[in-house]
Amino acid sequence: MMVTRRRAIQILSGVTVASVTGVGKAQWGFAPSLSYPAIRVGNIRTLQNNQPLYFAYPDSRAQAILIKLGRPALGGVGQNRDIVAFSATCTHMGCGVQYKGGRLVCPCHYSMFDPTKAAQVYQGLASTGLPRIRLRIAQNGDILANAMEGLIWGRTKNV
Ligand code: FES
């Protein structure tokens, strides 16, 4: 069977025409969402701007980071749409990502991700953004993580 150049690029990049055009479940800008049991990450009353909160999601080996940015972010929750969460595992080679100076930085090879733009990579060796963790705020102010958009680095399945 002959594979066209276009099909080869689609296979290698993992991108299908359907995901690019928004057909099916994928949405422009976000990877398909994978739901896992919800966990409580924190409460909006105790969160402070730019004070990251590290937690594990969707299992105990998967480091994640929650940040109240103090400015609106793509996919952010809360009154100001400024609370976001991501996998804290770098998509280059799996080092732990940290929040510094308003950006997510990998200390290994200095890839940088923009938390206001769904952790899109804007500098360094990583070629994809960090998987985004979908959040929901309960009536009592608890922040719940309930899904992940994207695959954690180094895994064939998130759980
Ligand atoms: S492991 Fe993060 S930039 Fe290389």
PDB file of C-alpha atoms and ligand atoms in Angstrom:
ATOM      1  CA  MET A   1       0.000   0.000   0.000  1.00  0.00           C
ATOM      2  CA  MET A   2       1.314   3.385  -0.935  1.00  0.00           C
ATOM      3  CA  VAL A   3       1.244   6.118   1.725  1.00  0.00           C
ATOM      4  CA  THR A   4       0.992   9.685   0.500  1.00  0.00           C
ATOM      5  CA  ARG A   5       3.224  12.388   1.922  1.00  0.00           C
ATOM      6  CA  ARG A   6       0.209  14.037   3.557  1.00  0.00           C
ATOM      7  CA  ARG A   7      -0.859  10.780   5.237  1.00  0.00           C
ATOM      8  CA  ALA A   8       2.694  10.114   6.449  1.00  0.00           C
ATOM      9  CA  ILE A   9       2.831  13.558   8.062  1.00  0.00           C
ATOM     10  CA  GLN A  10      -0.574  12.976   9.679  1.00  0.00           C
ATOM     11  CA  ILE A  11       0.529   9.635  11.087  1.00  0.00           C
ATOM     12  CA  LEU A  12       3.852  10.961  12.367  1.00  0.00           C
ATOM     13  CA  SER A  13       2.357  14.020  13.999  1.00  0.00           C
ATOM     14  CA  GLY A  14      -0.672  12.218  15.395  1.00  0.00           C
ATOM     15  CA  VAL A  15      -2.895  14.900  13.932  1.00  0.00           C
ATOM     16  CA  THR A  16      -5.879  14.003  11.843  1.00  0.00           C
ATOM     17  CA  VAL A  17      -7.900  16.264   9.663  1.00  0.00           C
ATOM     18  CA  ALA A  18     -10.816  15.696  12.049  1.00  0.00           C
ATOM     19  CA  SER A  19      -8.906  17.009  15.056  1.00  0.00           C
ATOM     20  CA  VAL A  20      -7.656  20.056  13.181  1.00  0.00           C
ATOM     21  CA  THR A  21     -11.067  20.997  11.896  1.00  0.00           C
ATOM     22  CA  GLY A  22     -12.833  20.313  15.185  1.00  0.00           C
ATOM     23  CA  VAL A  23     -14.842  17.428  13.781  1.00  0.00           C
ATOM     24  CA  GLY A  24     -15.458  14.739  16.382  1.00  0.00           C
ATOM     25  CA  LYS A  25     -14.618  15.235  20.048  1.00  0.00           C
ATOM     26  CA  ALA A  26     -11.408  17.242  19.669  1.00  0.00           C
ATOM     27  CA  GLN A  27     -11.643  21.007  20.117  1.00  0.00           C
ATOM     28  CA  TRP A  28      -9.319  23.509  18.593  1.00  0.00           C
ATOM     29  CA  GLY A  29      -6.554  24.356  21.043  1.00  0.00           C
ATOM     30  CA  PHE A  30      -7.115  21.444  23.420  1.00  0.00           C
ATOM     31  CA  ALA A  31      -6.300  17.752  23.169  1.00  0.00           C
ATOM     32  CA  PRO A  32      -9.135  15.270  23.620  1.00  0.00           C
ATOM     33  CA  SER A  33     -10.293  15.172  27.223  1.00  0.00           C
ATOM     34  CA  LEU A  34      -9.793  11.981  29.251  1.00  0.00           C
ATOM     35  CA  SER A  35     -11.944  11.778  32.375  1.00  0.00           C
ATOM     36  CA  TYR A  36     -10.724  10.291  35.659  1.00  0.00           C
ATOM     37  CA  PRO A  37     -12.247  10.235  39.135  1.00  0.00           C
ATOM     38  CA  ALA A  38     -12.417  13.775  40.520  1.00  0.00           C
ATOM     39  CA  ILE A  39     -10.060  14.716  43.318  1.00  0.00           C
ATOM     40  CA  ARG A  40     -10.012  17.805  45.553  1.00  0.00           C
ATOM     41  CA  VAL A  41      -6.932  19.902  44.831  1.00  0.00           C
ATOM     42  CA  GLY A  42      -7.569  22.942  47.033  1.00  0.00           C
ATOM     43  CA  ASN A  43     -10.061  25.675  47.798  1.00  0.00           C
ATOM     44  CA  ILE A  44     -10.409  29.052  46.100  1.00  0.00           C
ATOM     45  CA  ARG A  45     -10.438  30.793  49.506  1.00  0.00           C
ATOM     46  CA  THR A  46      -6.895  29.682  50.310  1.00  0.00           C
ATOM     47  CA  LEU A  47      -5.310  30.100  46.878  1.00  0.00           C
ATOM     48  CA  GLN A  48      -3.008  33.072  46.405  1.00  0.00           C
ATOM     49  CA  ASN A  49      -1.891  34.603  43.142  1.00  0.00           C
ATOM     50  CA  ASN A  50       1.289  33.043  41.748  1.00  0.00           C
ATOM     51  CA  GLN A  51       1.669  30.577  44.635  1.00  0.00           C
ATOM     52  CA  PRO A  52       1.716  27.189  42.875  1.00  0.00           C
ATOM     53  CA  LEU A  53       0.187  24.173  44.492  1.00  0.00           C
ATOM     54  CA  TYR A  54       1.685  20.808  43.543  1.00  0.00           C
ATOM     55  CA  PHE A  55      -0.450  17.687  43.598  1.00  0.00           C
ATOM     56  CA  ALA A  56      -0.692  14.283  41.933  1.00  0.00           C
ATOM     57  CA  TYR A  57      -3.178  13.564  39.152  1.00  0.00           C
ATOM     58  CA  PRO A  58      -4.579  11.309  37.745  1.00  0.00           C
ATOM     59  CA  ASP A  59      -2.535   8.870  39.850  1.00  0.00           C
ATOM     60  CA  SER A  60       0.007   9.179  42.660  1.00  0.00           C
ATOM     61  CA  ARG A  61       3.000   9.087  40.275  1.00  0.00           C
ATOM     62  CA  ALA A  62       1.811  11.924  38.040  1.00  0.00           C
ATOM     63  CA  GLN A  63       2.987  15.296  39.308  1.00  0.00           C
ATOM     64  CA  ALA A  64       0.705  18.201  38.528  1.00  0.00           C
ATOM     65  CA  ILE A  65       0.607  21.897  39.262  1.00  0.00           C
ATOM     66  CA  LEU A  66      -2.271  24.266  40.059  1.00  0.00           C
ATOM     67  CA  ILE A  67      -1.799  28.004  39.735  1.00  0.00           C
ATOM     68  CA  LYS A  68      -3.950  31.077  40.330  1.00  0.00           C
ATOM     69  CA  LEU A  69      -2.384  33.409  37.794  1.00  0.00           C
ATOM     70  CA  GLY A  70      -4.131  36.648  38.711  1.00  0.00           C
ATOM     71  CA  ARG A  71      -4.969  37.224  35.037  1.00  0.00           C
ATOM     72  CA  PRO A  72      -7.382  35.430  32.707  1.00  0.00           C
ATOM     73  CA  ALA A  73      -6.121  32.271  31.061  1.00  0.00           C
ATOM     74  CA  LEU A  74      -7.351  30.041  28.270  1.00  0.00           C
ATOM     75  CA  GLY A  75      -9.538  27.398  29.927  1.00  0.00           C
ATOM     76  CA  GLY A  76      -9.154  29.037  33.344  1.00  0.00           C
ATOM     77  CA  VAL A  77     -11.816  28.603  36.034  1.00  0.00           C
ATOM     78  CA  GLY A  78     -12.961  30.815  38.877  1.00  0.00           C
ATOM     79  CA  GLN A  79     -14.470  34.290  38.923  1.00  0.00           C
ATOM     80  CA  ASN A  80     -11.519  35.755  36.994  1.00  0.00           C
ATOM     81  CA  ARG A  81     -10.936  32.662  34.827  1.00  0.00           C
ATOM     82  CA  ASP A  82      -7.383  32.604  36.165  1.00  0.00           C
ATOM     83  CA  ILE A  83      -7.069  29.207  37.878  1.00  0.00           C
ATOM     84  CA  VAL A  84      -5.374  26.557  35.757  1.00  0.00           C
ATOM     85  CA  ALA A  85      -3.690  23.197  36.243  1.00  0.00           C
ATOM     86  CA  PHE A  86      -1.306  21.129  34.154  1.00  0.00           C
ATOM     87  CA  SER A  87       0.815  18.037  34.232  1.00  0.00           C
ATOM     88  CA  ALA A  88       4.150  19.053  35.761  1.00  0.00           C
ATOM     89  CA  THR A  89       6.086  16.529  33.689  1.00  0.00           C
ATOM     90  CA  CYS A  90       8.012  18.161  30.866  1.00  0.00           C
ATOM     91  CA  THR A  91       7.082  16.947  27.399  1.00  0.00           C
ATOM     92  CA  HIS A  92      10.709  16.919  26.287  1.00  0.00           C
ATOM     93  CA  MET A  93      12.301  14.257  28.519  1.00  0.00           C
ATOM     94  CA  GLY A  94      10.138  14.108  31.600  1.00  0.00           C
ATOM     95  CA  CYS A  95      11.765  16.451  34.130  1.00  0.00           C
ATOM     96  CA  GLY A  96       9.633  18.236  36.696  1.00  0.00           C
ATOM     97  CA  VAL A  97       8.322  21.603  35.555  1.00  0.00           C
ATOM     98  CA  GLN A  98       8.235  24.541  37.991  1.00  0.00           C
ATOM     99  CA  TYR A  99       6.294  27.793  38.051  1.00  0.00           C
ATOM    100  CA  LYS A 100       8.557  30.855  38.053  1.00  0.00           C
ATOM    101  CA  GLY A 101       7.943  34.440  37.075  1.00  0.00           C
ATOM    102  CA  GLY A 102       4.586  33.788  35.467  1.00  0.00           C
ATOM    103  CA  ARG A 103       5.716  30.878  33.331  1.00  0.00           C
ATOM    104  CA  LEU A 104       6.224  27.149  33.584  1.00  0.00           C
ATOM    105  CA  VAL A 105       9.917  26.343  33.295  1.00  0.00           C
ATOM    106  CA  CYS A 106      11.724  23.037  32.960  1.00  0.00           C
ATOM    107  CA  PRO A 107      15.082  23.180  34.804  1.00  0.00           C
ATOM    108  CA  CYS A 108      16.663  20.407  32.715  1.00  0.00           C
ATOM    109  CA  HIS A 109      16.864  22.049  29.279  1.00  0.00           C
ATOM    110  CA  TYR A 110      14.864  25.236  29.896  1.00  0.00           C
ATOM    111  CA  SER A 111      11.759  24.626  27.895  1.00  0.00           C
ATOM    112  CA  MET A 112       9.143  27.214  28.807  1.00  0.00           C
ATOM    113  CA  PHE A 113       5.375  26.930  28.692  1.00  0.00           C
ATOM    114  CA  ASP A 114       2.771  29.699  28.813  1.00  0.00           C
ATOM    115  CA  PRO A 115       0.152  28.989  31.508  1.00  0.00           C
ATOM    116  CA  THR A 116      -2.219  31.602  30.062  1.00  0.00           C
ATOM    117  CA  LYS A 117      -2.275  29.752  26.720  1.00  0.00           C
ATOM    118  CA  ALA A 118      -3.005  26.192  27.832  1.00  0.00           C
ATOM    119  CA  ALA A 119       0.713  25.600  28.617  1.00  0.00           C
ATOM    120  CA  GLN A 120       1.746  25.952  25.016  1.00  0.00           C
ATOM    121  CA  VAL A 121       5.516  25.650  24.621  1.00  0.00           C
ATOM    122  CA  TYR A 122       7.181  28.868  23.497  1.00  0.00           C
ATOM    123  CA  GLN A 123      10.867  28.203  24.076  1.00  0.00           C
ATOM    124  CA  GLY A 124      13.214  25.243  24.344  1.00  0.00           C
ATOM    125  CA  LEU A 125      13.380  21.642  23.240  1.00  0.00           C
ATOM    126  CA  ALA A 126       9.880  20.488  24.138  1.00  0.00           C
ATOM    127  CA  SER A 127       7.768  20.167  21.022  1.00  0.00           C
ATOM    128  CA  THR A 128       4.332  20.027  22.615  1.00  0.00           C
ATOM    129  CA  GLY A 129       2.552  21.792  25.446  1.00  0.00           C
ATOM    130  CA  LEU A 130       1.875  20.313  28.869  1.00  0.00           C
ATOM    131  CA  PRO A 131      -1.305  18.261  29.227  1.00  0.00           C
ATOM    132  CA  ARG A 132      -3.998  20.466  30.709  1.00  0.00           C
ATOM    133  CA  ILE A 133      -6.000  19.321  33.715  1.00  0.00           C
ATOM    134  CA  ARG A 134      -9.658  20.239  33.579  1.00  0.00           C
ATOM    135  CA  LEU A 135     -10.951  21.830  36.774  1.00  0.00           C
ATOM    136  CA  ARG A 136     -14.344  22.421  38.308  1.00  0.00           C
ATOM    137  CA  ILE A 137     -15.234  24.547  41.328  1.00  0.00           C
ATOM    138  CA  ALA A 138     -17.744  23.126  43.789  1.00  0.00           C
ATOM    139  CA  GLN A 139     -20.270  25.290  45.669  1.00  0.00           C
ATOM    140  CA  ASN A 140     -18.091  25.286  48.808  1.00  0.00           C
ATOM    141  CA  GLY A 141     -15.135  26.612  46.811  1.00  0.00           C
ATOM    142  CA  ASP A 142     -13.285  23.333  46.518  1.00  0.00           C
ATOM    143  CA  ILE A 143     -11.300  22.996  43.304  1.00  0.00           C
ATOM    144  CA  LEU A 144     -11.721  19.588  41.733  1.00  0.00           C
ATOM    145  CA  ALA A 145      -9.572  18.034  39.017  1.00  0.00           C
ATOM    146  CA  ASN A 146     -11.693  15.752  36.883  1.00  0.00           C
ATOM    147  CA  ALA A 147     -10.062  15.219  33.488  1.00  0.00           C
ATOM    148  CA  MET A 148      -6.836  15.548  31.588  1.00  0.00           C
ATOM    149  CA  GLU A 149      -6.404  16.812  28.063  1.00  0.00           C
ATOM    150  CA  GLY A 150      -3.417  15.062  26.561  1.00  0.00           C
ATOM    151  CA  LEU A 151      -1.018  12.274  27.354  1.00  0.00           C
ATOM    152  CA  ILE A 152       1.532  12.508  30.165  1.00  0.00           C
ATOM    153  CA  TRP A 153       5.100  12.251  28.905  1.00  0.00           C
ATOM    154  CA  GLY A 154       6.539   8.732  28.935  1.00  0.00           C
ATOM    155  CA  ARG A 155       3.209   6.947  29.175  1.00  0.00           C
ATOM    156  CA  THR A 156       1.151   5.050  26.670  1.00  0.00           C
ATOM    157  CA  LYS A 157      -1.931   5.608  28.855  1.00  0.00           C
ATOM    158  CA  ASN A 158      -2.385   8.241  31.561  1.00  0.00           C
ATOM    159  CA  VAL A 159      -3.515   5.619  34.094  1.00  0.00           C
TER     160      VAL A 159
HETATM  161  S1  FES B   1      13.306  17.636  29.999  1.00  0.00           S
HETATM  162 FE1  FES B   1      12.348  19.574  29.994  1.00  0.00          FE
HETATM  163  S2  FES B   1      13.393  20.686  28.499  1.00  0.00           S
HETATM  164 FE2  FES B   1      14.343  18.757  28.471  1.00  0.00          FE
END
